Every structure is written in structure tokens, then in C-alpha cells.
Amino acid sequence: MIISTTPSLEGYQIDQYLGIVSGETIIGANVFKDFFASITDIVGGRSSAYEQVLREAKATAMAEMEVQAKHFGANAVVGIDLDYETIRDGMLMVTVSGTAVKVTKL
């Protein structure tokens, strides 16, 4: 499955637009990650614990969107948009959406 933020794919022709697909995930960081992240915030630097949580949440949302696109019969998703939100302390939401399409190689 080809997944792209662009509205078209170089070297491919979009034959059919199948509809909007999306994936969502809400993930919580545990108490230990929160503790170590707060220390990182105080002394500076990157919070690898939260970065890993964000990567996992993104991967889960993308996989959910891809499953939905395959259900539509798509072989690509174009125009994807990722959105990250904090919904409360320690709870992160990642949403991804795009247009499921059928493409052929030129």
C-alpha cells in the first residue's frame, strides 16, 4: 500500500477515488515514563519516553487507516494528514486521515 501526504503520486495514475479513510488511537504514558519525562523537562533535552509513545501511537493509527483502505479495495492512500492532541495529562491522541484510491503505474 502506498501512503502519501501528497494529493497525487509521481509515476502513478489515480483511477478511482474510494472515499475518506481514517485511523485513531489514544495512548497513555505510564507513571514511570511521566516521571522520567518530567526530569528531562527540568534539565533539558529530548524526552525519548514520550517520543516512543508518539511513534507507537502514529504507527497504530496509520495501520488502522491502512486496514480501512484495504477494506475499500484501495492500493494507495493520498493526501494524508496527521494530527496530535493531548486530551488530558498523560493521554495522547493521534488521528490520521486521507483519501483511499486505486492507482496504476504509468
C-alpha positions as a printed Julia matrix, in Angstrom:
106×3 Matrix{Float64}:
   0.0    0.0     0.0
   1.36   3.4    -1.0
   0.68   6.1     1.61
   1.48   9.73    0.89
   0.8   13.21    2.2
   0.69  14.47   -1.38
  -2.55  14.6    -3.39
  -1.02  12.64   -6.27
   1.71  10.06   -6.73
   4.53  10.61   -9.2
   4.62   7.8   -11.72
   1.08   6.65  -10.91
  -2.34   7.48  -12.25
  -5.3    7.67   -9.87
  -8.02   5.56  -11.46
 -10.65   5.72   -8.75
 -11.33   7.69   -5.57
 -12.86   5.36   -3.0
 -13.5    7.64   -0.03
 -12.05   9.07    3.13
 -10.29   6.69    5.48
  -9.01   7.36    8.97
  -7.3    5.85   11.96
  -7.33   6.99   15.53
  -5.53   5.95   18.66
  -5.43   7.19   22.2
  -2.45   6.09   24.2
  -1.37   6.78   27.74
   2.14   7.09   29.03
   2.7    5.24   32.27
   3.78   6.78   35.57
   7.47   5.91   35.14
   7.61   7.48   31.68
   5.86  10.57   33.07
   8.39  10.78   35.9
  11.43  10.5    33.63
   9.9   12.88   31.11
   9.42  15.48   33.86
  13.1   15.14   34.8
  14.07  15.62   31.15
  11.84  18.69   31.02
  13.62  20.17   34.06
  17.21  19.51   32.91
  16.51  19.93   29.21
  16.87  17.6    26.29
  14.52  15.3    24.45
  12.02  13.05   26.13
  12.7    9.7    24.48
   9.93   8.05   26.52
   7.28  10.34   25.04
   8.85  10.2    21.59
   8.49   6.4    21.66
   4.85   6.68   22.78
   4.15   9.09   19.92
   5.8    6.75   17.39
   3.71   3.83   18.65
   0.5    5.86   18.52
   1.27   7.08   14.99
   2.04   3.53   13.79
  -1.22   2.23   15.29
  -3.32   5.0    13.7
  -1.61   4.52   10.32
  -2.16   0.75   10.44
  -5.84   1.27   11.27
  -6.22   3.66    8.32
  -4.48   1.18    6.01
  -6.83  -1.65    7.07
  -9.81   0.58    6.31
  -8.34   1.5     2.9
  -7.8   -2.18    2.02
 -11.41  -2.85    3.0
 -12.41  -0.22    0.41
 -10.29  -2.04   -2.2
  -7.62   0.67   -2.33
  -3.97   0.17   -3.14
  -2.96   3.68   -2.02
  -3.95   6.5     0.3
  -3.2   10.07   -0.74
  -3.45  13.42    0.98
  -2.95  12.04    4.46
  -2.99  14.38    7.41
  -1.64  13.56   10.87
  -2.89  15.3    13.98
  -1.55  15.02   17.53
  -3.54  16.15   20.57
  -3.14  15.93   24.33
  -6.56  15.1    25.69
  -5.5   15.1    29.36
  -2.33  14.59   31.37
  -0.53  11.56   30.03
  -3.16  10.78   27.37
  -2.21  11.4    23.76
  -4.46  11.12   20.73
  -3.18  10.63   17.21
  -5.52  10.8    14.24
  -4.68  10.25   10.6
  -6.95  10.6     7.6
  -6.61  10.51    3.85
  -8.31   9.52    0.61
  -8.32   5.86   -0.38
  -7.63   5.44   -4.1
  -6.89   2.84   -6.75
  -3.77   3.65   -8.74
  -1.9    2.16  -11.67
   1.74   2.64  -12.53
   2.35   4.79  -15.61
